Coordinates of C-alpha atoms and ligand atoms in Angstrom, one line a residue:
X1 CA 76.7 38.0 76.9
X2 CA 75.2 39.4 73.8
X3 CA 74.8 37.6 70.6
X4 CA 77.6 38.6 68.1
X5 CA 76.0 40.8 65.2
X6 CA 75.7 39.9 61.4
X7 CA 78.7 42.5 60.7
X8 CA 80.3 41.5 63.6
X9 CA 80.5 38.1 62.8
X10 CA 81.3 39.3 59.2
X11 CA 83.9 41.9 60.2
X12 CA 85.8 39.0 62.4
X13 CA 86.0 36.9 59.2
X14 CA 86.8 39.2 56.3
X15 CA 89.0 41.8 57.8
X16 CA 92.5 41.5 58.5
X17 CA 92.9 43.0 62.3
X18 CA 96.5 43.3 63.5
X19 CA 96.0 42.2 67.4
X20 CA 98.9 43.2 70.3
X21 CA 100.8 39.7 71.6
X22 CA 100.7 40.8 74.8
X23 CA 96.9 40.4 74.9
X24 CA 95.1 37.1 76.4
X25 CA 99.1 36.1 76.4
X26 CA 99.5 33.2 79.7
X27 CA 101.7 33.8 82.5
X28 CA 103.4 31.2 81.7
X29 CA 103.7 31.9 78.2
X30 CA 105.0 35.4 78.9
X31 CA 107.8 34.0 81.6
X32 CA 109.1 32.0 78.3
X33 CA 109.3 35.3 76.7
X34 CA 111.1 36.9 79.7
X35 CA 113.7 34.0 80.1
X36 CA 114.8 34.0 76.8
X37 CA 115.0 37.8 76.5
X38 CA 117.6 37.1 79.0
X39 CA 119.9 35.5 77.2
X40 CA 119.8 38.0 74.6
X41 CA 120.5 40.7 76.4
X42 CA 123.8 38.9 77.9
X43 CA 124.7 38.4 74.6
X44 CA 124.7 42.0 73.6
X45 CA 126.7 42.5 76.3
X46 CA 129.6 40.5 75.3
X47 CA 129.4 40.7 71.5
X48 CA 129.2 44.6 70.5
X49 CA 131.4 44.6 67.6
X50 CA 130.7 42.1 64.7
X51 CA 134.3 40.4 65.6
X52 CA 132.8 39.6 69.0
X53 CA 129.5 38.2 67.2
X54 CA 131.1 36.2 64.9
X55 CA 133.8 34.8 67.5
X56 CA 131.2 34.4 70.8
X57 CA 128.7 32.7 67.2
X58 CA 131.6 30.1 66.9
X59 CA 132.5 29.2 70.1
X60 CA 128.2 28.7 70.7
X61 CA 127.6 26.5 67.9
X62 CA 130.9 24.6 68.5
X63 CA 129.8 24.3 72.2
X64 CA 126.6 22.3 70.4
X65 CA 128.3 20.4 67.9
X66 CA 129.2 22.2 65.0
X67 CA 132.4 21.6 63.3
X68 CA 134.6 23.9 61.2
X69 CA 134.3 22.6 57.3
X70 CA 137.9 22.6 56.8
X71 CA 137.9 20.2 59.3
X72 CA 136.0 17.5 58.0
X73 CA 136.3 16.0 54.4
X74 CA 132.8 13.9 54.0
X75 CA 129.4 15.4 54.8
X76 CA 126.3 13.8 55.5
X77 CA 122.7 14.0 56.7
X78 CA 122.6 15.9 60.0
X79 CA 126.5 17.3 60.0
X80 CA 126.9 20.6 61.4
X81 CA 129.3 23.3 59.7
X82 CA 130.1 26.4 59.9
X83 CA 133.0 29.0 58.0
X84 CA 134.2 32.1 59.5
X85 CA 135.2 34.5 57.4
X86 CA 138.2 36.5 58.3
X87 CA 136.8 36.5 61.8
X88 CA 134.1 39.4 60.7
X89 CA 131.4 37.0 58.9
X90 CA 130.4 33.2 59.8
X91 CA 128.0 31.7 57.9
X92 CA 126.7 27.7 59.3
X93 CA 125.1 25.2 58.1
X94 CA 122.8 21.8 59.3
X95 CA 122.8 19.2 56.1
X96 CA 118.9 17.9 55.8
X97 CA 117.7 14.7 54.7
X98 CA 115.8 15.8 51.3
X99 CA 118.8 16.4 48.7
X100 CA 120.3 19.6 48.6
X101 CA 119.6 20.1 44.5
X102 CA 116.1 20.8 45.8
X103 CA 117.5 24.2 47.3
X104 CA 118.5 25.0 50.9
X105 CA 116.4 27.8 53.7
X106 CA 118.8 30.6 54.3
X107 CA 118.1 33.2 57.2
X108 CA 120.4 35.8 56.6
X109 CA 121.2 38.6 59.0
X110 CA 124.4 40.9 59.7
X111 CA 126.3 41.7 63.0
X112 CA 128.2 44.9 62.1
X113 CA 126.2 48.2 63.5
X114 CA 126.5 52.1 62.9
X115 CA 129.5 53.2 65.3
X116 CA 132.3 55.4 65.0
X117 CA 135.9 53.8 63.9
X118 CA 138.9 55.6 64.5
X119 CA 140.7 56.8 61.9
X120 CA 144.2 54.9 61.4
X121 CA 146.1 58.2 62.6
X122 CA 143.9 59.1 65.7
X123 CA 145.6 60.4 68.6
X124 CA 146.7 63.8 68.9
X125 CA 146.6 66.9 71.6
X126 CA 144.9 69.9 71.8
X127 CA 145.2 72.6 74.4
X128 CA 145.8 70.2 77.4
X129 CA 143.3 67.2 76.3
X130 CA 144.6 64.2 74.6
X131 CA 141.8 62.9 72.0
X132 CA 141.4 60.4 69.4
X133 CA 139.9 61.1 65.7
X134 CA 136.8 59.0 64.4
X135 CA 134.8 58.2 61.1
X136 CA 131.9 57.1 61.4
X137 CA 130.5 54.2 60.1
X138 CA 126.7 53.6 58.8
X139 CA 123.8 55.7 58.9
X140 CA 124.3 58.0 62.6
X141 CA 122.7 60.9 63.7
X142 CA 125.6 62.8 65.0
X143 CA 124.3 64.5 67.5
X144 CA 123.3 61.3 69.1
X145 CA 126.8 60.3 70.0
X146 CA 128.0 63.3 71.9
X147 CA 127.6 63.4 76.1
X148 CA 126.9 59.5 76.3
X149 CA 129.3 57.2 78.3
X150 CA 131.7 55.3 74.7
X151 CA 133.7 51.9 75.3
X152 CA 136.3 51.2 72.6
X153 CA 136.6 47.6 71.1
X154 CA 138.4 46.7 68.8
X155 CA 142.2 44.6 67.0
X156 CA 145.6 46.1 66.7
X157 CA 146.8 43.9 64.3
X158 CA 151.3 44.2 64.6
X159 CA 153.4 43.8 62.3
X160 CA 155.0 40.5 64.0
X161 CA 151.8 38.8 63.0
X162 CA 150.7 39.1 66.9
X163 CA 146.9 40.2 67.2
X164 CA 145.7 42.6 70.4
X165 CA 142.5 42.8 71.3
X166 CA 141.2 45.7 72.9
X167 CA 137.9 45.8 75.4
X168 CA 138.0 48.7 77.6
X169 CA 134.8 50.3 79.1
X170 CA 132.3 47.8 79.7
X171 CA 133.6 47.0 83.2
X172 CA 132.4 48.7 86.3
X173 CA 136.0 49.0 87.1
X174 CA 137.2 50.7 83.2
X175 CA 137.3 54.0 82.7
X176 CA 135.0 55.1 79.9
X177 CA 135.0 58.0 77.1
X178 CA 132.8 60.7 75.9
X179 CA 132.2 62.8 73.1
X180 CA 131.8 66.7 74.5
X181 CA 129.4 69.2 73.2
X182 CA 128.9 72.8 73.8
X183 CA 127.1 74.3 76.7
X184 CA 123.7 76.1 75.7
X185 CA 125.1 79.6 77.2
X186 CA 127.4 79.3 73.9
X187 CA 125.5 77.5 71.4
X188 CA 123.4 79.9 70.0
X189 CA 125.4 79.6 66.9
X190 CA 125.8 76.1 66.8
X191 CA 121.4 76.0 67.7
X192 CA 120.8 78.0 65.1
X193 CA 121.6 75.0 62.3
X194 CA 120.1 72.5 60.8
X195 CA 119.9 69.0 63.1
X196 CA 122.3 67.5 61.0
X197 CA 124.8 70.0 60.7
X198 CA 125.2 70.8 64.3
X199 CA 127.7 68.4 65.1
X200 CA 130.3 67.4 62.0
X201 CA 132.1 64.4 61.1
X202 CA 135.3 66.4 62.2
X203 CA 133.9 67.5 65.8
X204 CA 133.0 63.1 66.8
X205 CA 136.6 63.0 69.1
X206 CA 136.9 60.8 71.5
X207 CA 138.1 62.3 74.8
X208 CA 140.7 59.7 76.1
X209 CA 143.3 61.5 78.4
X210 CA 144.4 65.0 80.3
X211 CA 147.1 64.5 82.4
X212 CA 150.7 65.4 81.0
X213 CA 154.2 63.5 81.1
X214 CA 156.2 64.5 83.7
X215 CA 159.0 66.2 81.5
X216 CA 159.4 69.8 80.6
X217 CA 161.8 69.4 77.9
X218 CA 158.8 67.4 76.0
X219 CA 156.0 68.3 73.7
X220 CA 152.4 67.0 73.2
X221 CA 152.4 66.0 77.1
X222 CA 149.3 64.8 77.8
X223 CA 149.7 62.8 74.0
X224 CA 152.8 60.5 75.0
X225 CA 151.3 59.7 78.7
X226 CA 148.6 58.5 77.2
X227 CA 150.7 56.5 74.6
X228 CA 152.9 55.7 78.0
X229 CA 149.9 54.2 79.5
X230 CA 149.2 52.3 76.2
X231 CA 152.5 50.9 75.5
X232 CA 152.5 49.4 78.9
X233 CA 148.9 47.9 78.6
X234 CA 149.4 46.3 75.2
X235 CA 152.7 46.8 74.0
X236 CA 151.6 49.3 71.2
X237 CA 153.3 52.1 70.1
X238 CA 151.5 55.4 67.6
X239 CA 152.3 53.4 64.8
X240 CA 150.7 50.3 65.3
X241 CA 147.1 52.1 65.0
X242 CA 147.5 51.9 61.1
X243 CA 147.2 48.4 61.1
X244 CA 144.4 48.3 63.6
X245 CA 140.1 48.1 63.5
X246 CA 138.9 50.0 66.6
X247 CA 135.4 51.0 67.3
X248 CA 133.9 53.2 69.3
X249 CA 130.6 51.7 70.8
X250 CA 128.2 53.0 73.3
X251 CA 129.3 51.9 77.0
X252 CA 125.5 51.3 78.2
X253 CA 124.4 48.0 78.9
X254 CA 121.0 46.0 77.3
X255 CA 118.3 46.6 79.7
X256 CA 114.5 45.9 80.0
X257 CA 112.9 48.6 79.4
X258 CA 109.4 49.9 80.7
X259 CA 107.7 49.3 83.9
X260 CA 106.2 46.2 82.7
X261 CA 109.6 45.1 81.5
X262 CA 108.1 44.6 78.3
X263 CA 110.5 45.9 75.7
X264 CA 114.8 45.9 75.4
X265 CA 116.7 49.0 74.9
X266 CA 119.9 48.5 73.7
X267 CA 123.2 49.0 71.8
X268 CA 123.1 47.2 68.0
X269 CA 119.7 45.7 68.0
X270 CA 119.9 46.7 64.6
X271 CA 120.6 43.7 63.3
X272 CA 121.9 41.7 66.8
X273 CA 118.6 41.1 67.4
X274 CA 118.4 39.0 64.0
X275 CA 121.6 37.7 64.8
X276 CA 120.5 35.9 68.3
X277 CA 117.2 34.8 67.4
X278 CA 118.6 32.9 64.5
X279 CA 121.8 31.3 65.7
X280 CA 119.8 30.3 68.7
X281 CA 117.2 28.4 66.3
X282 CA 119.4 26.9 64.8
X283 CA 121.5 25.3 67.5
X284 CA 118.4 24.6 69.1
X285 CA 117.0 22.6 65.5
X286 CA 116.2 19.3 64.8
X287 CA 117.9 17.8 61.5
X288 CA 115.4 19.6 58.9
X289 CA 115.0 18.1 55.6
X290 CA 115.9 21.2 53.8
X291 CA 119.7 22.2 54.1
X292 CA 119.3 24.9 56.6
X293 CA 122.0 27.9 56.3
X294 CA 122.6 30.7 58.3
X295 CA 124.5 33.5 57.6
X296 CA 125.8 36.3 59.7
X297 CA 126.9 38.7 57.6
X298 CA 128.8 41.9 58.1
X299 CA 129.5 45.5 56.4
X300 CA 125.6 45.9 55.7
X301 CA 125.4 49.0 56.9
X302 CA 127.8 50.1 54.6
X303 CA 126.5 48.8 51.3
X304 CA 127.5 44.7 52.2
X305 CA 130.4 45.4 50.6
X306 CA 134.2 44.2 50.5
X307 CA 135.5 40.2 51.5
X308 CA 133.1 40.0 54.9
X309 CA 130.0 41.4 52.8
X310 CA 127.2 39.6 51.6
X311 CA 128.5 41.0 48.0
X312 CA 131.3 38.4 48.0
X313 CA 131.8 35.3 46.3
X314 CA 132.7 33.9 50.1
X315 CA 129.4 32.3 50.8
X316 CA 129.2 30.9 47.6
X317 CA 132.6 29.1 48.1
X318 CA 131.0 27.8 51.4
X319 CA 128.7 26.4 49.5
X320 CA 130.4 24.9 47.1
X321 CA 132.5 23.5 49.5
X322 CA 129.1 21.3 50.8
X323 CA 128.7 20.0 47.5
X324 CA 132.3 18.8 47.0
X325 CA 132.3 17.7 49.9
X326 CA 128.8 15.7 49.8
X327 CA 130.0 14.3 46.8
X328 CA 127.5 15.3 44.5
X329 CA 129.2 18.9 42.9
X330 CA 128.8 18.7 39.2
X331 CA 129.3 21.9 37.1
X332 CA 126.4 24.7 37.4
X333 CA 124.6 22.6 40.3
X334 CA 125.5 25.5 43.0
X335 CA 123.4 27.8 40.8
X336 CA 120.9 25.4 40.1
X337 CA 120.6 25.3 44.3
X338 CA 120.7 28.7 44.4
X339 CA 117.5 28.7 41.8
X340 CA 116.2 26.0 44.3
X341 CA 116.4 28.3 47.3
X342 CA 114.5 30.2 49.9
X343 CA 115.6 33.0 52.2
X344 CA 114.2 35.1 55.2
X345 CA 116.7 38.0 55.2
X346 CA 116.3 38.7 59.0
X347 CA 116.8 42.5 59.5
X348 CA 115.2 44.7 61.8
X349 CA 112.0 47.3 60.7
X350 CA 111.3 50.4 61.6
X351 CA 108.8 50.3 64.3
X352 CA 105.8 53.3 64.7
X353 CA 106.7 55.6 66.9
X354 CA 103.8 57.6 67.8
X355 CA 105.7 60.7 68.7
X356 CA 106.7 60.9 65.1
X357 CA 103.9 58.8 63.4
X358 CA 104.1 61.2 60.5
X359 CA 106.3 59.0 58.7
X360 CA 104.4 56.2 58.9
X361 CA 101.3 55.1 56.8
X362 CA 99.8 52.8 59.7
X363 CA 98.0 50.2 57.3
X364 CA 101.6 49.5 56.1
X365 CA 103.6 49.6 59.1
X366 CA 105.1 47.7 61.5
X367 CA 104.3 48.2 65.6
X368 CA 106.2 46.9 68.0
X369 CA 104.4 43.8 69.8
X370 CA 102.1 42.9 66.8
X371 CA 105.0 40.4 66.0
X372 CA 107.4 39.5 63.2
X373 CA 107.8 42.0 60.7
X374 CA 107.7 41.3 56.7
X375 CA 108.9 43.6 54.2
X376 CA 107.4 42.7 50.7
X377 CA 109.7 44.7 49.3
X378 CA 112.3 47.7 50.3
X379 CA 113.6 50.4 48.0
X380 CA 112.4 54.1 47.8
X381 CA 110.6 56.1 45.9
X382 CA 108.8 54.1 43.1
X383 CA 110.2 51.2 44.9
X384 CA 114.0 51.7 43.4
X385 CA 116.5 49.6 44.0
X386 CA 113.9 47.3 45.5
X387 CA 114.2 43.4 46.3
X388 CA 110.3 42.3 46.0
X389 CA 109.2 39.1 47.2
X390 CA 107.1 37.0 44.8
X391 CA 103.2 37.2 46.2
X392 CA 103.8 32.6 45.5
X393 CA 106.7 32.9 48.8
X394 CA 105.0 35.5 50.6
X395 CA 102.1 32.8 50.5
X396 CA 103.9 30.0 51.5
X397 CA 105.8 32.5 54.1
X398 CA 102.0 32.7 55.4
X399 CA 101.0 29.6 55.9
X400 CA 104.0 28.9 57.9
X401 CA 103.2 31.5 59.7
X402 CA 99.6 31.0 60.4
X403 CA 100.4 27.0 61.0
X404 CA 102.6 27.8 64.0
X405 CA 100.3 30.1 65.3
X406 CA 103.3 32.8 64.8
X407 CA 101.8 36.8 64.7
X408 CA 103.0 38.5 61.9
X409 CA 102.4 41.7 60.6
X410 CA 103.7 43.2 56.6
X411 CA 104.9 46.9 56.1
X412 CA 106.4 49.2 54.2
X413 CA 110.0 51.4 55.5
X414 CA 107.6 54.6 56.1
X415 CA 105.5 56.1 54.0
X416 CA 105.7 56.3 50.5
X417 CA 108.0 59.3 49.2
X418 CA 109.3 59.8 52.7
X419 CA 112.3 57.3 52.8
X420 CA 113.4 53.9 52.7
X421 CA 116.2 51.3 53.4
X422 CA 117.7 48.1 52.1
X423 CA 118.9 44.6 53.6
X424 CA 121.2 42.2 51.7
X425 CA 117.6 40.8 50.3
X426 CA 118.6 41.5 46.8
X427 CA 122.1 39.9 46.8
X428 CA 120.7 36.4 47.3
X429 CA 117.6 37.5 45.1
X430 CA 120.1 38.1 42.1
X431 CA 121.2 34.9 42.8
X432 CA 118.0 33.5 42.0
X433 CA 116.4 32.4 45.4
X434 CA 113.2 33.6 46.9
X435 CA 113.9 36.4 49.5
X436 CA 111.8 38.1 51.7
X437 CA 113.0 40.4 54.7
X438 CA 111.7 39.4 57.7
X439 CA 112.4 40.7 61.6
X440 CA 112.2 42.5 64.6
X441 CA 110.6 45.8 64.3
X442 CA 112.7 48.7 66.3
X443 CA 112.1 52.2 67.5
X444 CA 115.1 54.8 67.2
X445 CA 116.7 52.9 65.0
X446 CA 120.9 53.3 64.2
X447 CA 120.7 55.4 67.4
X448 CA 123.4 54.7 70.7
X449 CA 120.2 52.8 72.8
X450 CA 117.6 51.3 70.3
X451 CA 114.4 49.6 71.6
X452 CA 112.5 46.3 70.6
X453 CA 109.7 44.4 72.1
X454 CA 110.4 40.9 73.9
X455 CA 107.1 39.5 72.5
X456 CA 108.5 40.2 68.5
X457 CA 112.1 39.0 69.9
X458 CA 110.6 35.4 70.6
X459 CA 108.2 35.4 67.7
X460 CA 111.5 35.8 65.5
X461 CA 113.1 32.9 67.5
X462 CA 110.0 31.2 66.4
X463 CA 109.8 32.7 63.0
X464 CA 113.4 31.0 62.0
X465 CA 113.5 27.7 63.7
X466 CA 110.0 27.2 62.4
X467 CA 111.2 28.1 58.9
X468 CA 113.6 25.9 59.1
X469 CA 112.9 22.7 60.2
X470 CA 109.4 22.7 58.4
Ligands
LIG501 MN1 120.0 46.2 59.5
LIG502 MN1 120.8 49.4 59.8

């Protein structure tokens, strides 16, 4: 082999080269990848909604220990908590050795994704089809949503206190539901406007029923079948859907994706993908020596707003609850913890996709493969409204990093003047800990069937546990 050049040599040490995992990666080292890409993708497939998260969350962490705070009235080093929150939210906890005045290591994610929720009046008939009405919820390209194969999920919550869940079109045996859209012979209006006005908030019904009660003497036919057939599944009648939360998910399942298997396209990677890779760290820890918290948050896509957001006081109750209940809770300490802190808000990143690589600046963006992804800060357009990590965390964020041999990459949310995005980053910024975002990077994100890369899902897994029990 040739000698390695001056520059070469030179090159190698001074510039920073972003290299693909997948290269000089071991067999072995990739069938670790593959196994635990698995279990991710079974998870999707039983936790769509955040309700499923959060209660599927539970019932793994219990399954390894974890107890429920209000449970247990003393804490010590190594306990395992968790809260839920109103069954939308769950945020758990592993108490370390160092005290906990020295700050805690949050990873942060949230398990709501954009879907369509039906409205609290939804059902009604039109010309023969029975249909319910949805709004939709978080950032969707409409268009996106019509002609794909929907499963409903979702509470009806009765007035008797009883609670129904509902889980319909994820079994081979279910029916499922659809969205329709108009054939191109008579679209030429509908062609002719702009992508995001072709399909309107009003025109996202659900088709759920055509076949009409067998009684002349009735009205809205096809209408009270359906609410027939309903009644006798779970007992509901029209009313009850005001006091429900139903949601309109795709019906596909997670798959791998490519020949080579090497990517997953799925439902609600955006942020599920955060979500798995950090509750599985953590049950898999060792007792750190920092408090290690994790939060699964919900309503981010909305804003992180409302009693299940990372904008309420819950999570600071939690914690305040683990300093009564270590014995230790003097007035102002939680803040002074707070001050103490450091968090990886894990939330996805918009991947390059090279079919639209016009968005992208590629010095400062994130490509699936190249590993975790690190967003210095968020925010748009002269970086407003941006959380910005302090250049002393991203350091230490760095050399964790670089001493578990974890591949990392740092971008920006497109190109500047183009667009951006926010995480709940800032919300435990403004409460004085260091914050940086930090996860999966995604292409066609917020649409029905997003895709990540298995090699950035396990570096994430890596990412957190590492994180935390440094
Ligand atoms: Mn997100
Ligand atoms: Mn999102």
């Amino acid at each position: 082999m040739d000698e390695k050049s001056q520059g070469e040599i030179l090159k190698e040490k001074l510039f920073h080269e972003k290299k693909n995992g997948w290269e000089n990666i071991s067999e072995e080292g990739k069938n670790k990848i593959f196994d635990y890409c698995e279990g991710y993708m079974k998870f999707l497939n039983r936790s769509k909604t955040e309700r499923e998260i959060v209660s599927n969350c539970e019932e793994m962490a219990k399954n390894k220990g974890f107890i429920d705070i209000r449970h247990i009235s003393n804490l010590n080093v190594g306990d395992k908590i968790y809260y839920n929150n109103r069954g939308k939210s769950i945020y758990l906890a592993v108490i370390g050795s160092d005290p906990i005045e020295a700050g805690i290591n949050v990873v942060g994610s949230h398990a709501d994704s954009p879907r369509l929720d039906l409205k609290p009046n939804p059902i009604y008939e039109d010309d023969g089809f029975a249909y319910f009405k949805t709004h939709y919820y978080g950032g969707i390209k409409k268009y996106q949503w019509t002609t794909i194969p929907l499963a409903i999920h979702g509470i009806i919550a009765k007035t008797n206190g009883e609670k129904i869940k509902i889980n319909i079109g994820e079994d081979e045996s279910d029916p499922i539901f659809t969205i329709t859209d108009l054939l191109p012979h008579l679209a030429q209006e509908q062609m002719e406007k702009k992508l995001k006005d072709g399909i309107s908030g009003e025109d996202l019904n659900i088709l759920i029923g055509s076949i009409p009660f067998n009684d002349e003497k009735v009205s809205d036919k096809v209408k009270l079948n359906i609410l027939n057939i309903l009644n006798q599944k779970y007992g509901i009648k029209e009313v009850d859907f005001l006091s429900s939360e139903i949601e309109i998910v795709p019906a596909m399942k997670a798959r791998s994706l490519g020949f080579d298997r090497s990517m997953v396209a799925a439902y609600g990677q955006d942020d599920k993908v955060c979500v798995y890779t950090s509750i599985t760290a953590m049950l898999d820890m060792n007792i750190p020596k920092t408090t290690a918290v994790c939060i699964i948050s919900d309503k981010e896509e909305i804003g992180s707003v409302g009693n299940t957001g990372m904008e309420s006081h819950v999570f600071d109750t939690f914690m305040s609850v683990i300093l009564n209940k270590l014995n230790i809770n003097v007035p102002n300490l939680l803040d002074k913890v707070f001050c103490n802190s450091r968090m990886l808000s894990a939330d996805v990143d918009a991947g390059v996709d090279p079919t639209y690589a016009s968005v992208s600046e590629k010095n400062n963006a994130s490509f699936l493969g190249k590993g975790i992804g690190l967003c210095k800060y968020t925010g748009a357009r002269g970086k407003s409204g941006a959380s910005d990590a302090n250049a002393e965390f991203v350091a230490e964020v760095r050399n964790l990093f670089e001493k578990n041999n974890i591949k990392y990459q740092i971008s920006e949310l497109g190109k500047v003047d183009v667009g951006g995005g926010g995480t709940i980053a800032y919300i435990l910024a403004n409460k004085g800990m260091d914050v940086i975002d930090c996860g999966v990077p995604v292409l066609s994100m917020h649409a029905p069937y997003e895709v990540t890369s298995k090699f950035d899902i396990f570096e994430a897994y890596r990412t957190y546990k590492a994180f935390w029990e440094e």
